[in-house]
XYZ file of C-alpha atoms in Angstrom:
574
model
C -0.034 0.012 -0.037
C 2.854 2.386 0.828
C 4.286 1.933 -2.670
C 0.966 2.704 -4.275
C 0.398 5.874 -2.148
C 3.890 7.174 -2.969
C 3.238 6.654 -6.694
C -0.066 8.518 -6.507
C 1.332 11.389 -4.506
C 4.380 11.804 -6.707
C 2.295 11.541 -9.895
C -0.067 14.294 -8.512
C 2.889 16.573 -7.743
C 4.318 15.901 -11.212
C 0.959 16.820 -12.809
C 0.789 20.078 -10.882
C 4.341 20.962 -11.839
C 3.926 20.308 -15.623
C 3.278 23.994 -16.556
C 6.403 25.130 -14.664
C 8.487 22.362 -16.169
C 7.342 23.419 -19.666
C 8.196 27.057 -18.954
C 11.608 26.039 -17.577
C 12.305 23.995 -20.652
C 11.554 26.960 -22.920
C 13.759 29.266 -20.900
C 16.569 26.741 -20.792
C 16.513 26.601 -24.655
C 16.561 30.362 -24.844
C 18.895 31.324 -21.957
C 22.197 29.457 -22.098
C 24.451 29.164 -19.085
C 28.107 29.925 -19.930
C 29.892 29.256 -16.670
C 29.539 27.195 -13.546
C 31.333 29.086 -10.767
C 32.556 27.309 -7.675
C 33.975 29.556 -4.909
C 35.789 28.137 -1.967
C 36.519 30.431 1.047
C 38.618 29.604 4.047
C 38.251 26.046 5.542
C 36.342 23.792 3.097
C 33.931 21.415 4.820
C 33.537 17.918 3.422
C 29.764 18.222 3.766
C 27.322 20.963 4.493
C 26.774 20.515 8.190
C 23.900 22.845 8.997
C 21.454 21.697 11.601
C 17.755 22.698 11.485
C 18.216 25.493 14.017
C 21.228 26.812 12.252
C 19.323 27.007 8.999
C 16.602 29.007 10.784
C 19.001 31.550 12.301
C 21.638 31.610 9.544
C 22.511 35.111 8.193
C 24.182 33.846 5.058
C 24.654 30.814 2.863
C 26.887 28.071 4.366
C 30.330 27.735 2.593
C 30.536 25.490 -0.428
C 31.263 22.007 0.718
C 33.451 19.476 -1.099
C 30.460 17.111 -1.591
C 28.304 19.743 -3.305
C 31.269 20.830 -5.504
C 31.860 17.239 -6.626
C 28.131 16.729 -7.346
C 28.105 19.901 -9.443
C 31.196 18.903 -11.409
C 29.829 15.370 -11.995
C 26.499 16.839 -13.231
C 28.405 19.042 -15.658
C 30.417 16.068 -16.943
C 27.330 13.889 -17.330
C 24.704 16.352 -18.516
C 26.592 19.358 -19.807
C 25.108 22.829 -19.900
C 27.864 25.331 -19.069
C 30.671 25.819 -21.542
C 33.254 26.282 -18.801
C 33.922 25.840 -15.042
C 35.486 28.535 -12.950
C 37.047 27.664 -9.518
C 37.705 30.660 -7.366
C 39.983 29.979 -4.388
C 39.433 32.859 -1.913
C 42.256 31.919 0.506
C 40.739 28.454 0.483
C 42.202 25.970 2.983
C 41.834 22.875 0.835
C 43.194 19.611 2.263
C 45.293 17.248 0.140
C 42.606 14.558 0.036
C 39.947 17.150 -0.987
C 42.001 18.225 -3.938
C 42.744 14.594 -4.881
C 38.914 14.059 -5.067
C 38.497 17.237 -7.160
C 41.239 16.195 -9.587
C 39.307 13.020 -10.382
C 36.238 15.209 -11.110
C 38.323 17.544 -13.255
C 39.267 14.530 -15.449
C 35.584 13.723 -15.976
C 34.734 17.354 -16.851
C 37.665 17.653 -19.328
C 36.623 14.441 -20.976
C 33.264 16.097 -21.662
C 35.107 18.866 -23.598
C 34.515 21.596 -20.906
C 37.239 24.055 -20.088
C 38.289 24.621 -16.473
C 39.823 27.800 -15.046
C 41.217 28.300 -11.536
C 41.937 31.607 -9.833
C 43.528 31.866 -6.416
C 44.099 34.511 -3.741
C 47.023 32.827 -2.051
C 47.778 29.299 -3.252
C 48.807 26.537 -0.868
C 50.323 23.138 -2.067
C 46.920 21.449 -2.514
C 45.557 24.624 -4.235
C 48.498 24.604 -6.670
C 47.761 20.953 -7.520
C 44.242 22.132 -8.503
C 45.388 25.071 -10.550
C 48.041 23.075 -12.297
C 45.404 20.627 -13.549
C 43.237 23.351 -14.992
C 43.221 24.641 -18.559
C 43.874 28.150 -17.283
C 45.614 28.953 -13.922
C 45.514 32.533 -12.647
C 46.727 34.159 -9.416
C 45.674 37.438 -7.795
C 47.477 40.549 -8.675
C 49.405 40.955 -5.454
C 49.415 37.404 -4.117
C 52.039 34.824 -3.508
C 52.467 31.086 -3.444
C 51.892 29.744 0.102
C 53.291 26.289 -0.354
C 56.332 26.015 2.028
C 56.681 22.251 2.098
C 55.394 19.444 4.280
C 56.119 19.146 8.025
C 55.202 16.257 10.279
C 55.253 17.107 13.973
C 54.165 15.935 17.352
C 53.551 17.821 20.584
C 55.601 16.540 23.560
C 54.333 17.399 27.031
C 56.940 15.426 29.079
C 58.399 18.558 30.723
C 54.923 20.025 31.357
C 54.020 16.796 33.116
C 57.072 17.205 35.281
C 56.180 20.840 36.092
C 52.687 19.682 37.038
C 53.909 16.782 39.067
C 52.139 14.221 36.814
C 53.904 10.865 36.309
C 52.940 8.952 33.151
C 52.644 5.239 33.706
C 52.170 3.973 30.132
C 52.643 0.773 28.140
C 52.681 0.421 24.369
C 53.639 -2.248 21.853
C 55.382 -1.208 18.687
C 58.209 1.195 18.231
C 56.085 3.378 15.934
C 53.125 3.906 18.308
C 53.999 7.456 19.182
C 51.154 8.407 21.424
C 53.010 7.295 24.570
C 56.085 9.272 23.436
C 54.335 12.599 23.765
C 54.196 11.972 27.539
C 57.448 10.141 28.099
C 59.927 11.899 25.717
C 61.033 15.407 24.849
C 61.497 14.694 21.106
C 60.979 12.027 18.457
C 62.395 8.530 18.858
C 64.533 7.165 15.965
C 61.592 4.954 14.851
C 59.145 7.902 15.098
C 61.504 10.140 13.030
C 61.926 7.394 10.427
C 58.147 7.010 10.021
C 57.676 10.856 9.897
C 60.328 11.319 7.251
C 58.758 8.638 5.072
C 55.350 10.263 5.504
C 56.621 13.798 4.790
C 58.448 12.629 1.572
C 55.385 10.596 0.352
C 52.969 13.518 0.896
C 55.390 16.060 -0.658
C 55.720 13.901 -3.730
C 51.857 13.559 -4.004
C 51.721 17.352 -4.075
C 54.459 17.795 -6.643
C 53.354 15.082 -9.015
C 50.174 16.824 -10.376
C 52.034 20.205 -10.632
C 54.800 18.582 -12.667
C 52.202 16.790 -14.852
C 50.024 19.794 -15.361
C 52.782 22.344 -15.812
C 55.609 20.426 -17.291
C 58.555 21.403 -15.163
C 61.884 19.971 -14.077
C 61.427 18.600 -10.560
C 64.626 20.180 -9.243
C 63.748 23.558 -10.737
C 60.245 23.353 -9.252
C 61.611 22.436 -5.754
C 64.151 25.292 -6.010
C 61.305 27.678 -6.750
C 59.309 26.588 -3.759
C 62.368 26.487 -1.528
C 62.884 30.190 -2.317
C 59.482 31.116 -0.779
C 57.712 33.407 -0.548
C 57.194 33.498 -4.327
C 55.015 36.174 -5.805
C 52.317 35.229 -8.412
C 54.270 37.308 -11.015
C 57.322 35.160 -10.271
C 55.226 31.994 -10.493
C 54.054 33.151 -14.009
C 57.717 33.596 -15.026
C 58.490 30.101 -13.650
C 55.537 28.594 -15.687
C 53.601 27.531 -12.629
C 50.725 29.975 -13.357
C 49.386 31.253 -16.669
C 48.830 34.815 -15.507
C 47.524 37.203 -12.867
C 44.112 38.857 -12.692
C 42.064 41.102 -10.460
C 39.001 39.503 -8.888
C 36.649 41.524 -11.159
C 38.495 40.245 -14.297
C 38.334 36.574 -13.575
C 34.906 35.677 -14.937
C 35.616 37.243 -18.312
C 39.033 35.528 -18.529
C 37.353 32.163 -17.792
C 34.532 32.847 -20.337
C 37.210 33.705 -22.948
C 38.963 30.434 -22.372
C 35.638 28.575 -22.626
C 34.888 30.199 -25.995
C 31.982 32.384 -24.933
C 31.137 34.948 -27.724
C 30.777 37.881 -25.376
C 32.923 37.182 -22.272
C 31.983 40.405 -20.483
C 28.315 39.308 -20.489
C 28.885 35.621 -19.647
C 26.044 34.090 -17.646
C 27.194 32.280 -14.565
C 25.473 29.711 -12.315
C 26.264 28.743 -8.747
C 26.501 25.075 -7.645
C 23.319 25.441 -5.553
C 21.288 26.593 -8.549
C 22.776 23.974 -10.818
C 22.214 21.159 -8.329
C 18.638 22.246 -7.824
C 18.005 21.405 -11.519
C 19.593 17.997 -11.005
C 17.526 17.371 -7.939
C 14.264 18.037 -9.891
C 15.424 15.644 -12.636
C 16.217 12.904 -10.151
C 12.806 13.470 -8.415
C 10.984 13.075 -11.736
C 12.852 9.847 -12.318
C 11.596 8.505 -8.881
C 7.827 9.126 -9.698
C 7.255 5.628 -11.053
C 9.768 3.667 -8.869
C 11.681 3.751 -5.654
C 15.454 3.830 -6.230
C 17.615 1.452 -4.170
C 19.540 3.282 -1.457
C 23.180 3.282 -0.538
C 23.612 4.792 2.922
C 26.715 6.714 3.913
C 27.359 6.588 7.689
C 29.926 9.049 9.141
C 32.433 7.965 11.720
C 34.117 11.177 12.521
C 36.305 12.434 15.367
C 37.804 10.641 18.390
C 35.913 7.382 19.085
C 34.185 7.466 22.510
C 32.198 5.098 24.580
C 29.584 7.671 25.647
C 26.416 8.280 23.592
C 26.541 12.019 24.331
C 30.371 12.389 23.672
C 31.796 14.963 21.285
C 33.355 13.395 18.221
C 32.300 9.803 17.439
C 29.885 8.313 19.913
C 30.153 4.576 19.413
C 26.638 3.797 20.732
C 25.088 6.124 18.183
C 27.194 4.761 15.305
C 26.217 1.139 16.257
C 22.589 2.222 16.327
C 22.781 3.696 12.841
C 24.600 0.609 11.533
C 21.925 -1.663 13.047
C 19.137 0.452 11.583
C 20.727 0.125 8.186
C 20.952 -3.616 8.591
C 17.215 -3.811 9.386
C 16.090 -1.328 6.733
C 15.059 -3.290 3.646
C 15.396 -0.216 1.384
C 19.090 0.103 2.166
C 21.000 -2.148 -0.173
C 24.645 -1.287 0.696
C 26.468 0.956 3.228
C 29.541 3.087 3.043
C 31.390 4.032 6.215
C 32.944 7.467 5.776
C 35.756 7.310 8.334
C 37.650 10.501 9.416
C 38.968 9.531 12.800
C 42.279 9.135 14.523
C 40.802 6.433 16.760
C 40.067 6.430 20.491
C 38.793 3.809 22.865
C 39.597 0.258 21.941
C 36.399 -1.023 23.514
C 34.287 1.497 21.555
C 36.176 0.650 18.327
C 35.485 -3.085 18.957
C 31.810 -2.318 19.474
C 31.642 -0.543 16.132
C 33.660 -3.348 14.434
C 31.058 -5.901 15.608
C 28.112 -3.889 14.451
C 29.787 -3.466 10.981
C 30.691 -7.087 10.834
C 27.075 -8.125 11.450
C 25.903 -5.646 8.784
C 28.401 -6.875 6.203
C 27.125 -10.399 6.747
C 23.774 -9.266 5.253
C 24.655 -6.299 3.106
C 27.908 -5.158 1.563
C 29.884 -2.490 3.495
C 32.703 -0.395 2.027
C 34.964 1.774 4.196
C 35.813 5.206 2.717
C 38.743 6.891 4.454
C 38.972 10.695 4.696
C 41.878 12.777 6.038
C 42.780 10.209 8.647
C 41.528 6.698 9.383
C 44.096 5.384 11.766
C 44.338 3.199 14.875
C 40.697 2.779 16.151
C 39.506 4.334 12.896
C 41.263 1.598 10.982
C 39.930 -0.974 13.552
C 36.378 0.031 12.503
C 37.258 -0.231 8.809
C 38.722 -3.719 9.191
C 35.166 -5.223 9.267
C 34.243 -3.764 5.837
C 34.244 -5.856 2.677
C 36.472 -3.336 0.939
C 38.549 -0.378 1.998
C 38.942 2.743 -0.202
C 41.357 5.551 0.706
C 42.660 8.744 -0.776
C 46.313 8.662 -1.803
C 47.001 11.173 0.937
C 44.884 9.626 3.767
C 46.783 8.935 6.907
C 45.989 5.293 7.876
C 47.292 2.259 9.719
C 48.676 3.023 13.194
C 47.643 -0.576 14.184
C 48.548 -0.525 17.844
C 47.348 0.348 21.301
C 48.433 2.351 24.377
C 47.529 1.480 28.018
C 48.255 3.036 31.343
C 47.294 5.982 33.511
C 48.596 9.294 34.773
C 49.929 9.150 38.382
C 48.637 12.396 40.026
C 49.786 11.939 43.650
C 52.891 14.183 43.205
C 50.754 16.908 41.622
C 48.153 16.597 44.423
C 50.780 16.859 47.083
C 52.039 20.149 45.591
C 48.617 21.586 46.227
C 48.333 20.143 49.784
C 45.997 17.311 48.795
C 46.582 13.787 50.110
C 44.581 10.637 49.485
C 44.115 7.805 51.923
C 41.717 4.828 52.046
C 41.246 1.079 52.509
C 40.774 -1.597 49.897
C 39.581 -5.172 49.680
C 41.199 -6.998 46.796
C 44.853 -6.815 45.791
C 44.179 -4.738 42.641
C 41.334 -2.467 43.970
C 43.243 0.695 43.236
C 44.912 -0.341 40.012
C 43.390 2.379 37.847
C 43.140 5.070 40.504
C 45.390 8.074 39.724
C 46.391 8.785 43.211
C 48.919 5.908 43.447
C 51.511 4.159 41.238
C 51.905 0.480 40.343
C 53.824 -2.334 41.764
C 55.948 -4.383 39.356
C 53.356 -7.103 39.306
C 50.609 -4.571 38.556
C 52.625 -3.096 35.698
C 53.083 -6.565 34.194
C 49.308 -7.237 34.512
C 48.540 -4.109 32.603
C 51.009 -4.940 29.819
C 49.440 -8.441 29.536
C 46.107 -6.749 29.025
C 47.548 -4.358 26.448
C 49.019 -7.278 24.489
C 45.600 -9.022 24.595
C 44.028 -6.013 22.925
C 46.879 -5.699 20.397
C 46.581 -9.348 19.466
C 42.781 -8.870 19.077
C 43.393 -5.871 16.847
C 45.771 -7.901 14.648
C 43.237 -10.718 14.533
C 40.426 -8.320 13.370
C 42.600 -6.790 10.584
C 43.992 -10.204 9.471
C 40.488 -11.549 9.144
C 39.263 -8.539 7.247
C 42.307 -8.321 4.978
C 42.449 -12.088 4.468
C 46.069 -12.140 5.671
C 47.878 -14.042 8.442
C 48.483 -12.571 11.857
C 52.246 -12.361 11.222
C 51.760 -10.572 7.860
C 49.659 -7.888 9.550
C 51.993 -7.649 12.567
C 54.914 -6.922 10.160
C 53.165 -3.721 8.903
C 51.516 -2.852 12.251
C 53.541 -1.913 15.286
C 51.714 1.449 15.373
C 53.149 2.639 12.080
C 51.258 5.292 10.081
C 51.113 5.195 6.256
C 49.643 7.261 3.488
C 46.728 5.651 1.609
C 48.968 5.091 -1.380
C 51.529 3.238 0.670
C 48.937 1.321 2.597
C 47.456 0.021 -0.714
C 50.810 -1.442 -1.631
C 50.897 -3.188 1.780
C 47.403 -4.650 1.444
C 45.776 -2.477 4.104
C 43.738 -0.583 1.411
C 41.954 -2.039 -1.623
C 41.538 0.908 -3.868
C 42.607 4.568 -4.116
C 39.710 7.052 -4.498
C 37.171 9.220 -2.665
C 33.632 8.772 -1.616
C 32.264 8.429 -5.135
C 34.642 5.471 -5.777
C 33.496 3.878 -2.517
C 29.753 4.336 -3.359
C 30.256 2.885 -6.869
C 32.194 -0.123 -5.309
C 29.372 -0.676 -2.704
C 26.846 -0.633 -5.562
C 28.951 -3.169 -7.469
C 29.037 -5.472 -4.405
C 25.250 -5.167 -4.209
C 24.686 -5.722 -7.941
C 23.262 -2.205 -8.378
C 23.633 0.242 -11.240
C 25.640 3.189 -9.690
C 23.767 5.691 -11.915
C 20.325 4.541 -10.679
C 20.498 4.670 -6.897
C 19.808 7.119 -4.065
C 22.607 8.091 -1.690
C 21.512 8.838 1.845
C 24.018 10.335 4.336
C 23.770 9.689 8.078
C 25.885 11.504 10.709
C 25.218 9.778 14.042
C 25.192 12.546 16.723
C 23.167 13.517 19.818
C 19.927 15.151 18.715
C 18.239 15.887 22.004
C 18.160 19.429 23.512
C 19.580 22.698 22.226
C 23.136 21.270 21.992
C 21.898 18.620 19.520
C 20.075 21.212 17.379
C 23.072 23.526 17.234
C 25.630 20.845 16.669
C 26.627 20.657 13.060
C 30.062 22.192 12.592
C 32.569 20.153 10.629
C 35.594 18.783 12.340
C 38.658 21.003 12.183
C 41.174 20.005 9.437
C 44.109 17.897 10.698
C 46.916 20.002 12.014
C 44.812 23.193 12.411
C 45.001 23.451 16.204
C 47.312 25.921 17.939
C 50.218 24.500 19.951
C 48.729 25.335 23.298
C 45.439 23.699 22.305
C 47.251 20.627 21.142
C 49.200 20.370 24.370
C 45.937 20.574 26.334
C 44.383 18.021 24.090
C 47.307 15.746 24.687
C 46.785 16.042 28.430
C 43.071 15.321 27.976
C 43.857 12.128 26.013
C 46.374 11.114 28.640
C 43.943 11.592 31.484
C 41.272 9.637 29.424
C 43.454 6.547 29.831
C 42.490 6.356 33.488
C 38.791 5.857 32.609
C 39.137 4.238 29.181
C 42.013 1.811 30.026
C 43.299 1.190 26.543
C 43.389 3.579 23.561
C 43.963 3.018 19.858
C 44.778 6.586 18.901
C 47.045 8.360 16.430
C 48.107 11.888 17.495
C 50.107 12.804 14.364
C 49.902 16.370 13.081
C 50.960 17.355 9.507
C 51.414 20.922 8.115
C 51.395 21.794 4.436
C 48.628 19.427 3.246
C 45.647 21.632 4.203
């Protein structure tokens, strides 16, 4: 009965809209759109995260998200319309993986014979990748290149802990699991430095490759240009990195000229929102006579926590969403969009179990964002296939266990703790006392149990042996490109690639399905209504904030017990 009522209602709506559709068809044949203009400003969210209350009180349009930009570019490539595409980068803080997704969309647009222009007010490394792949690359009149290289860094709070009187009692397995180092060392260990140098070089090469390909240049010359930073846009034109400079008010006409518009000064432009509104109406008309199968995208974002009302990724809510997808007959496949450095091992295990049950009934594909490491990779291990961007930080298969001994700090403030206990280990996790040798050994045994379980989960999902996974684990972090070569990732690509792969697993036509996105988050009360901001890009936090966050994670060990967490920070890729 539900299917019949939907058909009747949608048919009635279509009948009422026929006059408007006819008028729109006439106007479309008369008024041609010359340019699709995508403007990125400041931090670029992956999705438009506006809650109902935010929409009500918003004073302006939300910033263009990566998801909407990709949809618009794919619509242009598939259905045409505009003669050219103009990308305006208004001091845009594009992440490496975001640009890698846009470059794939660029290829599809170019294959459709549509010219692409990029103009930038300050161009970072990822932004230069984008401009180099365009048919026309312009800089602002008084701007400069902002790519200074790639730097991998960690915050170390060992001395701060000493000042505070906090004694870290931590165990870890694997020389590359650097989370414990931030509390126990003043600088990188040899293994940590080795891993960081490999990551930095890999990411640096990923930025340079599209620039060299798009603007044929000698690698040494290109590196010498960047090493002489700051480099003005005029100097970048002389070096062949940009095609020219233009004022903001000149950009549209320059892009229209490149696209072959007869009167560039009067070129008609369309925003992604307006262009996607047309596509939405077209898809709605296609659904009048039938219900399209659904592929559901479930977000796992932020630090993985045990509590349902936690900031970041609340494991109970993620599991609830996964279970609902398993029970929903209209959902044919699921994509887990993971952008998480990990967190609680127990919470990660809970998500793994829910995903494993779902994949037993419907195909699940993990799609990795900026970072899907440690507990984030734990959750991905249950998926049928794993897709990552070339620049995704992933791996970090390892755990950290312990607590912060606060008795010295308490004594400095005149606080003492005394009590009685029944049971030899009653005060094991309490922060007001240290450990005996036997207690320390017991904690390490527990850590190894969790590590071995982690290896088992990954080995099962990757169809490898325990020893094969252990050889590439040990807490080591890789780029998505490197992880693919090691068998930790199946395919390089973004969310679109993951959705197409999920459709393939479910025997669906990728062009005839509905994609539904779910972000599990608390929805009760004012906090739930207001919540909707995207997670900050990796490496965007000030040093003081990072130090405080490190302390918070350290103190979390007392209540969580074991963490699978990757604290790596990288500059130059966002």
